[in-house]
């Protein structure tokens, strides 16, 4: 193999599994170190720089970082990255003076944002401080999008949400019009003189389930996301005793848990497939089951059963799934039928996009599934100056993706308004700074704790069912925090190799606790992976290959997969051929 | 040297040996030697050898004298028995321990100072008695622990770190061991585990005194230009006289594709050492020829490595002294203390 090109900023970035997996590339290890030092405010601000909503995300994020966390490969459970983010938010000091602010005078450019969900709010967050006059149109009376209307307050307290939405809305040069549904994009574009428009309207339509009895039973059949919204705005405050929730995604989890708090005593989640195929995150399933919700597998809805014009139950086909050997698709065989009595049904089987306000003759091309064609890099539609992001762009995702889209769209809008090509985007840059402070002294704690993942404490079950908005997760206390931060492996403190210095003494190879170093004759990647001290079979993780070593011409190869960043290789190296170096990764935003 | 404990995390795919242990189960505590010391690498080779032979760590005994090298038993086989003796006296302690219990696996670690100066007499007599012991001399040409004075193995003309030249003639422990009649004599290099590990495995399996001289550079005091025991010098002047491989009883023999004929030597426990000579004709089972060949290489300034002499004979210390079979822990009380009647009759013999 050729020596690894470490000047490519992606090389070391990838080694930081959590940061690489985070759509907004939040600097996880650094914020954890700041928490470890008790610098919660700094940690909050570092988070905010990338993900804009640390308090919200510290409770609700889909956490793609956690399954990616190296700790999950080295041991069993990843670092509780998300919970630690909440710690930074809960314990931060007064950040008023640290929050970005709009300059006194605007730059004269006007940008319209449709919808006040996380995608639009991120665009506002990035553009207002640059002097843009930002106008937000929101159909509902309050900001936040689904974060407000659909994520129940027992998972996300309203004051946490409002603190973070207000931080943006109060920046200056941001105007928001509530109860203002944009009905015609054409009118907005033609009449209002905006330099650019961003569509952040989400995926607002809950999917229907058209089975026999649907119309007759309508009064007791609810569309999940609409129902949750009505609960949030207190239009609904009760439900029948026996509730069936159809679907087993994250929306279903919020619906069943909310039902439990509004009078549902017998709440069942009905899944068509078995557990392996559930869409909900494992922790949401756990939380629902802790609240005594039954989850029934392999029940495929067949009809709504209505007596005297009233819903009394649902018929299900009991099915079994097998893979079709030819197509590889899952197919079901019906084994039986079953009636399950109920008072109410909540449909939580997915969301659709809808663009009723976008005329089809204004230069915005629509493609498959009646979705606008949006460029993956620039987030611009086929009409110059109209951008899309968040769930509206390619269908329902989550908050952190909406934020990531928002940052990228803001770069494009800024370029667009300044007459710079949208493809003229500043690349990421990376710099490594030696973490060496002394003979065995590093600028990070290399002695990580091998303890297991810290458990989150929850509010009492009885209390939860009494008060709808009682937050279930209590957050980590100081001891739990102190314990959990030490589990982080500091993957952003990289092993950096300088081949000409190596005397090939083997010290690093011998000391490495996870056997990730090898000195061997060079070969093509496949062969080299096999030749290592322990073969490197996880091909999603790179090999770090040195130039030829001075004494024997062999190469030093590091399998990045399991390195625990303990720094022992560097401590053992007599010539400092290995060093531990802290990554300074710069990911540009609109400026 | 490091302040932290080695992390407990292990590679989940780390191979297991015949008794289900990974190489990490053969480690000791973290070394406190200088970073890059050849002794640490030798330690890693010892760990590897014990692991691949599948020796249960608690059935091993590790003994040493004084020196950086002699500190290293702390860094391997944390569960083994150990004895850190007085300077140069490891052979006596090993002899005594082995006399008491011949069922354990013995490894002695010494240095060129410990073996060739203060302990030279002990070294010679352990060979003479053919104690069943793998004797490893971690040879760096200096007294590392006392800050780099020339040792008795320093070559004429070799320069110290301060620039002084050694004029005293060296004692070559390999030549000495061959002359004294050692039954297993080898030399390896800490920087070449591919060669060193099989030699150590064979040494551990050999019945009798197995001597392994390991060139093991001292990075702090003897790894500079002008030194004849540095990583660089050793790599440049390294001649592999034989290539050894130990084929334990259990393992299937897989013939390596090599140009030279292999000699095989059967060890006492049934395992086999195969020897190949990349240099052409070298007979590691002919003491006189081996001595002559090695002297010639030495004249040319070459560092001869490999398994240099091997002879598997029955006459170790126990057979020469006709000791009772088994160890002194196993026999029951009646055998160890036969009672007053036996004592009285013994006493009568001396009257
Ligand atoms: C029940 C449920 C639970 C969820 N839980 C989580 C979770 O725990 N973690 C997570 O990361 N994600 C979660 N999500 C997903 C997440 O909420 C969304 O992916 C995210 O909010 C999308 O952001 P957005 O800005 O694209 O759109 P949205 O948040 O959907 O915001 C769109 C906004 O646009 C407004 N709007 C729509 N049309 C118009 C119009 N024509 N004119 C004016 N305004 C308009 C809407 O009123 C809304 O306020 C959940 C989703 C649901 C349904
Ligand atoms: C009886 C006695 N004399 C002298 C010493 C001082 N001393 C300690 S280590 C050492 C030499 C060790 O040299 P070597 O065996 O080559 O070990 P190295 O440190 O080089 O590995 C000496 C002379 C001592 N500890 N005890
Ligand atoms: S920091 Fe070095 S010694 Fe530690 S795990 Fe990584 S490669 Fe191995
Ligand atoms: S410890 Fe340093 S000098 Fe020794 S092999 Fe490793 S990188 Fe090379
Ligand atoms: S002084 Fe020399 S022999 Fe001793 S530990 Fe340091 S490098 Fe090794
Ligand atoms: Mg020495």
JSON list of N, CA and C in Angstrom, two decimals, chain A residues 391-451:
[
{"chain": "A", "resi": 391, "resn": "UNK", "atom": "N", "xyz": [-36.62, 17.44, 6.90]},
{"chain": "A", "resi": 391, "resn": "UNK", "atom": "CA", "xyz": [-37.47, 16.34, 6.43]},
{"chain": "A", "resi": 391, "resn": "UNK", "atom": "C", "xyz": [-38.09, 16.65, 5.06]},
{"chain": "A", "resi": 392, "resn": "UNK", "atom": "N", "xyz": [-38.18, 17.94, 4.71]},
{"chain": "A", "resi": 392, "resn": "UNK", "atom": "CA", "xyz": [-38.79, 18.31, 3.43]},
{"chain": "A", "resi": 392, "resn": "UNK", "atom": "C", "xyz": [-37.91, 17.89, 2.25]},
{"chain": "A", "resi": 393, "resn": "UNK", "atom": "N", "xyz": [-36.62, 17.72, 2.48]},
{"chain": "A", "resi": 393, "resn": "UNK", "atom": "CA", "xyz": [-35.71, 17.47, 1.36]},
{"chain": "A", "resi": 393, "resn": "UNK", "atom": "C", "xyz": [-35.83, 16.05, 0.81]},
{"chain": "A", "resi": 394, "resn": "UNK", "atom": "N", "xyz": [-35.63, 15.05, 1.66]},
{"chain": "A", "resi": 394, "resn": "UNK", "atom": "CA", "xyz": [-35.66, 13.67, 1.14]},
{"chain": "A", "resi": 394, "resn": "UNK", "atom": "C", "xyz": [-36.51, 12.75, 2.02]},
{"chain": "A", "resi": 395, "resn": "UNK", "atom": "N", "xyz": [-37.42, 13.33, 2.77]},
{"chain": "A", "resi": 395, "resn": "UNK", "atom": "CA", "xyz": [-38.30, 12.52, 3.62]},
{"chain": "A", "resi": 395, "resn": "UNK", "atom": "C", "xyz": [-37.84, 12.54, 5.07]},
{"chain": "A", "resi": 396, "resn": "UNK", "atom": "N", "xyz": [-38.65, 11.95, 5.95]},
{"chain": "A", "resi": 396, "resn": "UNK", "atom": "CA", "xyz": [-38.42, 12.06, 7.39]},
{"chain": "A", "resi": 396, "resn": "UNK", "atom": "C", "xyz": [-37.07, 11.49, 7.82]},
{"chain": "A", "resi": 397, "resn": "UNK", "atom": "N", "xyz": [-36.36, 12.30, 8.60]},
{"chain": "A", "resi": 397, "resn": "UNK", "atom": "CA", "xyz": [-35.10, 11.84, 9.20]},
{"chain": "A", "resi": 397, "resn": "UNK", "atom": "C", "xyz": [-35.19, 12.14, 10.68]},
{"chain": "A", "resi": 398, "resn": "UNK", "atom": "N", "xyz": [-34.35, 13.06, 11.13]},
{"chain": "A", "resi": 398, "resn": "UNK", "atom": "CA", "xyz": [-34.39, 13.40, 12.55]},
{"chain": "A", "resi": 398, "resn": "UNK", "atom": "C", "xyz": [-33.83, 14.81, 12.74]},
{"chain": "A", "resi": 399, "resn": "UNK", "atom": "N", "xyz": [-33.75, 15.22, 13.99]},
{"chain": "A", "resi": 399, "resn": "UNK", "atom": "CA", "xyz": [-33.36, 16.61, 14.25]},
{"chain": "A", "resi": 399, "resn": "UNK", "atom": "C", "xyz": [-31.93, 16.89, 13.80]},
{"chain": "A", "resi": 400, "resn": "UNK", "atom": "N", "xyz": [-31.03, 15.98, 14.13]},
{"chain": "A", "resi": 400, "resn": "UNK", "atom": "CA", "xyz": [-29.62, 16.28, 13.85]},
{"chain": "A", "resi": 400, "resn": "UNK", "atom": "C", "xyz": [-29.35, 16.35, 12.34]},
{"chain": "A", "resi": 401, "resn": "UNK", "atom": "N", "xyz": [-30.09, 15.56, 11.57]},
{"chain": "A", "resi": 401, "resn": "UNK", "atom": "CA", "xyz": [-29.94, 15.68, 10.11]},
{"chain": "A", "resi": 401, "resn": "UNK", "atom": "C", "xyz": [-30.50, 17.02, 9.63]},
{"chain": "A", "resi": 402, "resn": "UNK", "atom": "N", "xyz": [-31.62, 17.45, 10.24]},
{"chain": "A", "resi": 402, "resn": "UNK", "atom": "CA", "xyz": [-32.21, 18.74, 9.86]},
{"chain": "A", "resi": 402, "resn": "UNK", "atom": "C", "xyz": [-31.20, 19.86, 10.12]},
{"chain": "A", "resi": 403, "resn": "UNK", "atom": "N", "xyz": [-30.49, 19.75, 11.25]},
{"chain": "A", "resi": 403, "resn": "UNK", "atom": "CA", "xyz": [-29.47, 20.75, 11.59]},
{"chain": "A", "resi": 403, "resn": "UNK", "atom": "C", "xyz": [-28.33, 20.72, 10.57]},
{"chain": "A", "resi": 404, "resn": "UNK", "atom": "N", "xyz": [-27.88, 19.51, 10.25]},
{"chain": "A", "resi": 404, "resn": "UNK", "atom": "CA", "xyz": [-26.78, 19.38, 9.28]},
{"chain": "A", "resi": 404, "resn": "UNK", "atom": "C", "xyz": [-27.19, 20.00, 7.94]},
{"chain": "A", "resi": 405, "resn": "UNK", "atom": "N", "xyz": [-28.41, 19.70, 7.52]},
{"chain": "A", "resi": 405, "resn": "UNK", "atom": "CA", "xyz": [-28.90, 20.31, 6.26]},
{"chain": "A", "resi": 405, "resn": "UNK", "atom": "C", "xyz": [-28.91, 21.83, 6.38]},
{"chain": "A", "resi": 406, "resn": "UNK", "atom": "N", "xyz": [-29.40, 22.32, 7.51]},
{"chain": "A", "resi": 406, "resn": "UNK", "atom": "CA", "xyz": [-29.50, 23.76, 7.72]},
{"chain": "A", "resi": 406, "resn": "UNK", "atom": "C", "xyz": [-28.16, 24.46, 7.56]},
{"chain": "A", "resi": 407, "resn": "UNK", "atom": "N", "xyz": [-27.11, 23.86, 8.16]},
{"chain": "A", "resi": 407, "resn": "UNK", "atom": "CA", "xyz": [-25.77, 24.47, 8.04]},
{"chain": "A", "resi": 407, "resn": "UNK", "atom": "C", "xyz": [-25.33, 24.54, 6.57]},
{"chain": "A", "resi": 408, "resn": "UNK", "atom": "N", "xyz": [-25.54, 23.45, 5.86]},
{"chain": "A", "resi": 408, "resn": "UNK", "atom": "CA", "xyz": [-25.07, 23.40, 4.46]},
{"chain": "A", "resi": 408, "resn": "UNK", "atom": "C", "xyz": [-25.90, 24.36, 3.60]},
{"chain": "A", "resi": 409, "resn": "UNK", "atom": "N", "xyz": [-27.21, 24.39, 3.84]},
{"chain": "A", "resi": 409, "resn": "UNK", "atom": "CA", "xyz": [-28.07, 25.29, 3.07]},
{"chain": "A", "resi": 409, "resn": "UNK", "atom": "C", "xyz": [-27.67, 26.74, 3.34]},
{"chain": "A", "resi": 410, "resn": "UNK", "atom": "N", "xyz": [-27.31, 27.05, 4.59]},
{"chain": "A", "resi": 410, "resn": "UNK", "atom": "CA", "xyz": [-26.92, 28.42, 4.93]},
{"chain": "A", "resi": 410, "resn": "UNK", "atom": "C", "xyz": [-25.65, 28.83, 4.17]},
{"chain": "A", "resi": 411, "resn": "UNK", "atom": "N", "xyz": [-24.71, 27.88, 4.03]},
{"chain": "A", "resi": 411, "resn": "UNK", "atom": "CA", "xyz": [-23.51, 28.18, 3.23]},
{"chain": "A", "resi": 411, "resn": "UNK", "atom": "C", "xyz": [-23.92, 28.53, 1.80]},
{"chain": "A", "resi": 412, "resn": "UNK", "atom": "N", "xyz": [-24.84, 27.72, 1.26]},
{"chain": "A", "resi": 412, "resn": "UNK", "atom": "CA", "xyz": [-25.27, 27.95, -0.12]},
{"chain": "A", "resi": 412, "resn": "UNK", "atom": "C", "xyz": [-25.99, 29.28, -0.27]},
{"chain": "A", "resi": 413, "resn": "UNK", "atom": "N", "xyz": [-26.89, 29.57, 0.68]},
{"chain": "A", "resi": 413, "resn": "UNK", "atom": "CA", "xyz": [-27.67, 30.81, 0.59]},
{"chain": "A", "resi": 413, "resn": "UNK", "atom": "C", "xyz": [-26.73, 32.01, 0.67]},
{"chain": "A", "resi": 414, "resn": "UNK", "atom": "N", "xyz": [-25.75, 31.91, 1.57]},
{"chain": "A", "resi": 414, "resn": "UNK", "atom": "CA", "xyz": [-24.77, 32.98, 1.71]},
{"chain": "A", "resi": 414, "resn": "UNK", "atom": "C", "xyz": [-24.00, 33.17, 0.40]},
{"chain": "A", "resi": 415, "resn": "UNK", "atom": "N", "xyz": [-23.50, 32.06, -0.15]},
{"chain": "A", "resi": 415, "resn": "UNK", "atom": "CA", "xyz": [-22.78, 32.16, -1.43]},
{"chain": "A", "resi": 415, "resn": "UNK", "atom": "C", "xyz": [-23.69, 32.77, -2.50]},
{"chain": "A", "resi": 416, "resn": "UNK", "atom": "N", "xyz": [-24.91, 32.26, -2.54]},
{"chain": "A", "resi": 416, "resn": "UNK", "atom": "CA", "xyz": [-25.86, 32.69, -3.57]},
{"chain": "A", "resi": 416, "resn": "UNK", "atom": "C", "xyz": [-26.10, 34.20, -3.48]},
{"chain": "A", "resi": 417, "resn": "UNK", "atom": "N", "xyz": [-26.32, 34.67, -2.26]},
{"chain": "A", "resi": 417, "resn": "UNK", "atom": "CA", "xyz": [-26.63, 36.10, -2.09]},
{"chain": "A", "resi": 417, "resn": "UNK", "atom": "C", "xyz": [-25.39, 36.97, -2.34]},
{"chain": "A", "resi": 418, "resn": "UNK", "atom": "N", "xyz": [-24.20, 36.39, -2.17]},
{"chain": "A", "resi": 418, "resn": "UNK", "atom": "CA", "xyz": [-22.99, 37.16, -2.37]},
{"chain": "A", "resi": 418, "resn": "UNK", "atom": "C", "xyz": [-22.43, 36.98, -3.79]},
{"chain": "A", "resi": 419, "resn": "UNK", "atom": "N", "xyz": [-23.16, 36.24, -4.60]},
{"chain": "A", "resi": 419, "resn": "UNK", "atom": "CA", "xyz": [-22.73, 36.04, -5.98]},
{"chain": "A", "resi": 419, "resn": "UNK", "atom": "C", "xyz": [-21.54, 35.11, -6.13]},
{"chain": "A", "resi": 420, "resn": "UNK", "atom": "N", "xyz": [-21.34, 34.26, -5.14]},
{"chain": "A", "resi": 420, "resn": "UNK", "atom": "CA", "xyz": [-20.24, 33.28, -5.21]},
{"chain": "A", "resi": 420, "resn": "UNK", "atom": "C", "xyz": [-20.84, 31.94, -5.66]},
{"chain": "A", "resi": 421, "resn": "UNK", "atom": "N", "xyz": [-20.08, 31.18, -6.44]},
{"chain": "A", "resi": 421, "resn": "UNK", "atom": "CA", "xyz": [-20.60, 29.88, -6.89]},
{"chain": "A", "resi": 421, "resn": "UNK", "atom": "C", "xyz": [-20.96, 29.01, -5.68]},
{"chain": "A", "resi": 422, "resn": "UNK", "atom": "N", "xyz": [-22.07, 28.28, -5.80]},
{"chain": "A", "resi": 422, "resn": "UNK", "atom": "CA", "xyz": [-22.51, 27.43, -4.68]},
{"chain": "A", "resi": 422, "resn": "UNK", "atom": "C", "xyz": [-21.52, 26.30, -4.44]},
{"chain": "A", "resi": 423, "resn": "UNK", "atom": "N", "xyz": [-20.74, 25.98, -5.48]},
{"chain": "A", "resi": 423, "resn": "UNK", "atom": "CA", "xyz": [-19.79, 24.87, -5.32]},
{"chain": "A", "resi": 423, "resn": "UNK", "atom": "C", "xyz": [-18.46, 25.35, -4.73]},
{"chain": "A", "resi": 424, "resn": "UNK", "atom": "N", "xyz": [-18.35, 26.65, -4.54]},
{"chain": "A", "resi": 424, "resn": "UNK", "atom": "CA", "xyz": [-17.14, 27.22, -3.96]},
{"chain": "A", "resi": 424, "resn": "UNK", "atom": "C", "xyz": [-17.27, 27.13, -2.44]},
{"chain": "A", "resi": 425, "resn": "UNK", "atom": "N", "xyz": [-17.10, 25.91, -1.90]},
{"chain": "A", "resi": 425, "resn": "UNK", "atom": "CA", "xyz": [-17.29, 25.67, -0.47]},
{"chain": "A", "resi": 425, "resn": "UNK", "atom": "C", "xyz": [-15.92, 25.42, 0.15]},
{"chain": "A", "resi": 426, "resn": "UNK", "atom": "N", "xyz": [-15.63, 26.10, 1.23]},
{"chain": "A", "resi": 426, "resn": "UNK", "atom": "CA", "xyz": [-14.33, 25.94, 1.89]},
{"chain": "A", "resi": 426, "resn": "UNK", "atom": "C", "xyz": [-14.19, 24.49, 2.36]},
{"chain": "A", "resi": 427, "resn": "UNK", "atom": "N", "xyz": [-13.10, 23.81, 1.99]},
{"chain": "A", "resi": 427, "resn": "UNK", "atom": "CA", "xyz": [-12.95, 22.42, 2.47]},
{"chain": "A", "resi": 427, "resn": "UNK", "atom": "C", "xyz": [-12.61, 22.36, 3.96]},
{"chain": "A", "resi": 428, "resn": "UNK", "atom": "N", "xyz": [-12.87, 21.20, 4.56]},
{"chain": "A", "resi": 428, "resn": "UNK", "atom": "CA", "xyz": [-12.44, 20.96, 5.95]},
{"chain": "A", "resi": 428, "resn": "UNK", "atom": "C", "xyz": [-10.92, 21.05, 6.02]},
{"chain": "A", "resi": 429, "resn": "UNK", "atom": "N", "xyz": [-10.41, 21.47, 7.15]},
{"chain": "A", "resi": 429, "resn": "UNK", "atom": "CA", "xyz": [-8.96, 21.42, 7.32]},
{"chain": "A", "resi": 429, "resn": "UNK", "atom": "C", "xyz": [-8.66, 20.73, 8.65]},
{"chain": "A", "resi": 430, "resn": "UNK", "atom": "N", "xyz": [-7.50, 20.09, 8.71]},
{"chain": "A", "resi": 430, "resn": "UNK", "atom": "CA", "xyz": [-7.13, 19.40, 9.94]},
{"chain": "A", "resi": 430, "resn": "UNK", "atom": "C", "xyz": [-5.70, 19.73, 10.30]},
{"chain": "A", "resi": 431, "resn": "UNK", "atom": "N", "xyz": [-5.47, 19.92, 11.60]},
{"chain": "A", "resi": 431, "resn": "UNK", "atom": "CA", "xyz": [-4.11, 20.16, 12.09]},
{"chain": "A", "resi": 431, "resn": "UNK", "atom": "C", "xyz": [-3.94, 19.26, 13.31]},
{"chain": "A", "resi": 432, "resn": "UNK", "atom": "N", "xyz": [-2.75, 18.69, 13.49]},
{"chain": "A", "resi": 432, "resn": "UNK", "atom": "CA", "xyz": [-2.52, 17.90, 14.68]},
{"chain": "A", "resi": 432, "resn": "UNK", "atom": "C", "xyz": [-1.53, 18.63, 15.57]},
{"chain": "A", "resi": 433, "resn": "UNK", "atom": "N", "xyz": [-1.84, 18.71, 16.86]},
{"chain": "A", "resi": 433, "resn": "UNK", "atom": "CA", "xyz": [-0.93, 19.36, 17.80]},
{"chain": "A", "resi": 433, "resn": "UNK", "atom": "C", "xyz": [-0.51, 18.34, 18.85]},
{"chain": "A", "resi": 434, "resn": "UNK", "atom": "N", "xyz": [0.78, 18.18, 19.02]},
{"chain": "A", "resi": 434, "resn": "UNK", "atom": "CA", "xyz": [1.26, 17.17, 19.97]},
{"chain": "A", "resi": 434, "resn": "UNK", "atom": "C", "xyz": [0.62, 17.36, 21.34]},
{"chain": "A", "resi": 435, "resn": "UNK", "atom": "N", "xyz": [0.21, 16.26, 21.93]},
{"chain": "A", "resi": 435, "resn": "UNK", "atom": "CA", "xyz": [-0.43, 16.31, 23.25]},
{"chain": "A", "resi": 435, "resn": "UNK", "atom": "C", "xyz": [0.59, 16.03, 24.35]},
{"chain": "A", "resi": 436, "resn": "UNK", "atom": "N", "xyz": [1.87, 15.98, 23.97]},
{"chain": "A", "resi": 436, "resn": "UNK", "atom": "CA", "xyz": [2.90, 15.62, 24.95]},
{"chain": "A", "resi": 436, "resn": "UNK", "atom": "C", "xyz": [3.17, 16.78, 25.90]},
{"chain": "A", "resi": 437, "resn": "UNK", "atom": "N", "xyz": [3.13, 16.50, 27.20]},
{"chain": "A", "resi": 437, "resn": "UNK", "atom": "CA", "xyz": [3.36, 17.55, 28.19]},
{"chain": "A", "resi": 437, "resn": "UNK", "atom": "C", "xyz": [4.60, 17.22, 29.02]},
{"chain": "A", "resi": 438, "resn": "UNK", "atom": "N", "xyz": [5.04, 15.97, 28.99]},
{"chain": "A", "resi": 438, "resn": "UNK", "atom": "CA", "xyz": [6.18, 15.55, 29.80]},
{"chain": "A", "resi": 438, "resn": "UNK", "atom": "C", "xyz": [6.39, 14.08, 29.53]},
{"chain": "A", "resi": 439, "resn": "UNK", "atom": "N", "xyz": [7.28, 13.46, 30.32]},
{"chain": "A", "resi": 439, "resn": "UNK", "atom": "CA", "xyz": [7.66, 12.09, 30.04]},
{"chain": "A", "resi": 439, "resn": "UNK", "atom": "C", "xyz": [6.45, 11.15, 29.97]},
{"chain": "A", "resi": 440, "resn": "UNK", "atom": "N", "xyz": [5.57, 11.25, 30.96]},
{"chain": "A", "resi": 440, "resn": "UNK", "atom": "CA", "xyz": [4.35, 10.42, 30.91]},
{"chain": "A", "resi": 440, "resn": "UNK", "atom": "C", "xyz": [3.14, 11.30, 31.09]},
{"chain": "A", "resi": 441, "resn": "UNK", "atom": "N", "xyz": [3.26, 12.51, 30.62]},
{"chain": "A", "resi": 441, "resn": "UNK", "atom": "CA", "xyz": [2.21, 13.49, 30.87]},
{"chain": "A", "resi": 441, "resn": "UNK", "atom": "C", "xyz": [1.62, 13.87, 29.53]},
{"chain": "A", "resi": 442, "resn": "UNK", "atom": "N", "xyz": [0.30, 13.73, 29.44]},
{"chain": "A", "resi": 442, "resn": "UNK", "atom": "CA", "xyz": [-0.36, 14.07, 28.19]},
{"chain": "A", "resi": 442, "resn": "UNK", "atom": "C", "xyz": [-1.42, 15.13, 28.46]},
{"chain": "A", "resi": 443, "resn": "UNK", "atom": "N", "xyz": [-1.78, 15.84, 27.42]},
{"chain": "A", "resi": 443, "resn": "UNK", "atom": "CA", "xyz": [-2.81, 16.87, 27.56]},
{"chain": "A", "resi": 443, "resn": "UNK", "atom": "C", "xyz": [-4.21, 16.26, 27.57]},
{"chain": "A", "resi": 444, "resn": "UNK", "atom": "N", "xyz": [-4.30, 14.99, 27.89]},
{"chain": "A", "resi": 444, "resn": "UNK", "atom": "CA", "xyz": [-5.60, 14.34, 28.04]},
{"chain": "A", "resi": 444, "resn": "UNK", "atom": "C", "xyz": [-5.39, 13.19, 29.01]},
{"chain": "A", "resi": 445, "resn": "UNK", "atom": "N", "xyz": [-6.50, 12.65, 29.53]},
{"chain": "A", "resi": 445, "resn": "UNK", "atom": "CA", "xyz": [-6.35, 11.54, 30.46]},
{"chain": "A", "resi": 445, "resn": "UNK", "atom": "C", "xyz": [-6.33, 10.24, 29.65]},
{"chain": "A", "resi": 446, "resn": "UNK", "atom": "N", "xyz": [-5.11, 9.64, 29.55]},
{"chain": "A", "resi": 446, "resn": "UNK", "atom": "CA", "xyz": [-4.99, 8.44, 28.72]},
{"chain": "A", "resi": 446, "resn": "UNK", "atom": "C", "xyz": [-5.36, 7.18, 29.49]},
{"chain": "A", "resi": 447, "resn": "UNK", "atom": "N", "xyz": [-5.68, 7.36, 30.78]},
{"chain": "A", "resi": 447, "resn": "UNK", "atom": "CA", "xyz": [-6.00, 6.22, 31.62]},
{"chain": "A", "resi": 447, "resn": "UNK", "atom": "C", "xyz": [-7.52, 6.11, 31.72]},
{"chain": "A", "resi": 448, "resn": "UNK", "atom": "N", "xyz": [-8.14, 5.66, 30.65]},
{"chain": "A", "resi": 448, "resn": "UNK", "atom": "CA", "xyz": [-9.60, 5.65, 30.63]},
{"chain": "A", "resi": 448, "resn": "UNK", "atom": "C", "xyz": [-10.17, 4.64, 31.62]},
{"chain": "A", "resi": 449, "resn": "UNK", "atom": "N", "xyz": [-11.40, 4.83, 31.99]},
{"chain": "A", "resi": 449, "resn": "UNK", "atom": "CA", "xyz": [-12.03, 3.92, 32.94]},
{"chain": "A", "resi": 449, "resn": "UNK", "atom": "C", "xyz": [-12.65, 2.75, 32.19]},
{"chain": "A", "resi": 450, "resn": "UNK", "atom": "N", "xyz": [-12.44, 1.54, 32.71]},
{"chain": "A", "resi": 450, "resn": "UNK", "atom": "CA", "xyz": [-12.98, 0.37, 32.02]},
{"chain": "A", "resi": 450, "resn": "UNK", "atom": "C", "xyz": [-14.36, -0.02, 32.57]},
{"chain": "A", "resi": 451, "resn": "UNK", "atom": "N", "xyz": [-14.93, 0.87, 33.38]},
{"chain": "A", "resi": 451, "resn": "UNK", "atom": "CA", "xyz": [-16.26, 0.57, 33.93]},
{"chain": "A", "resi": 451, "resn": "UNK", "atom": "C", "xyz": [-17.31, 0.50, 32.82]}
]
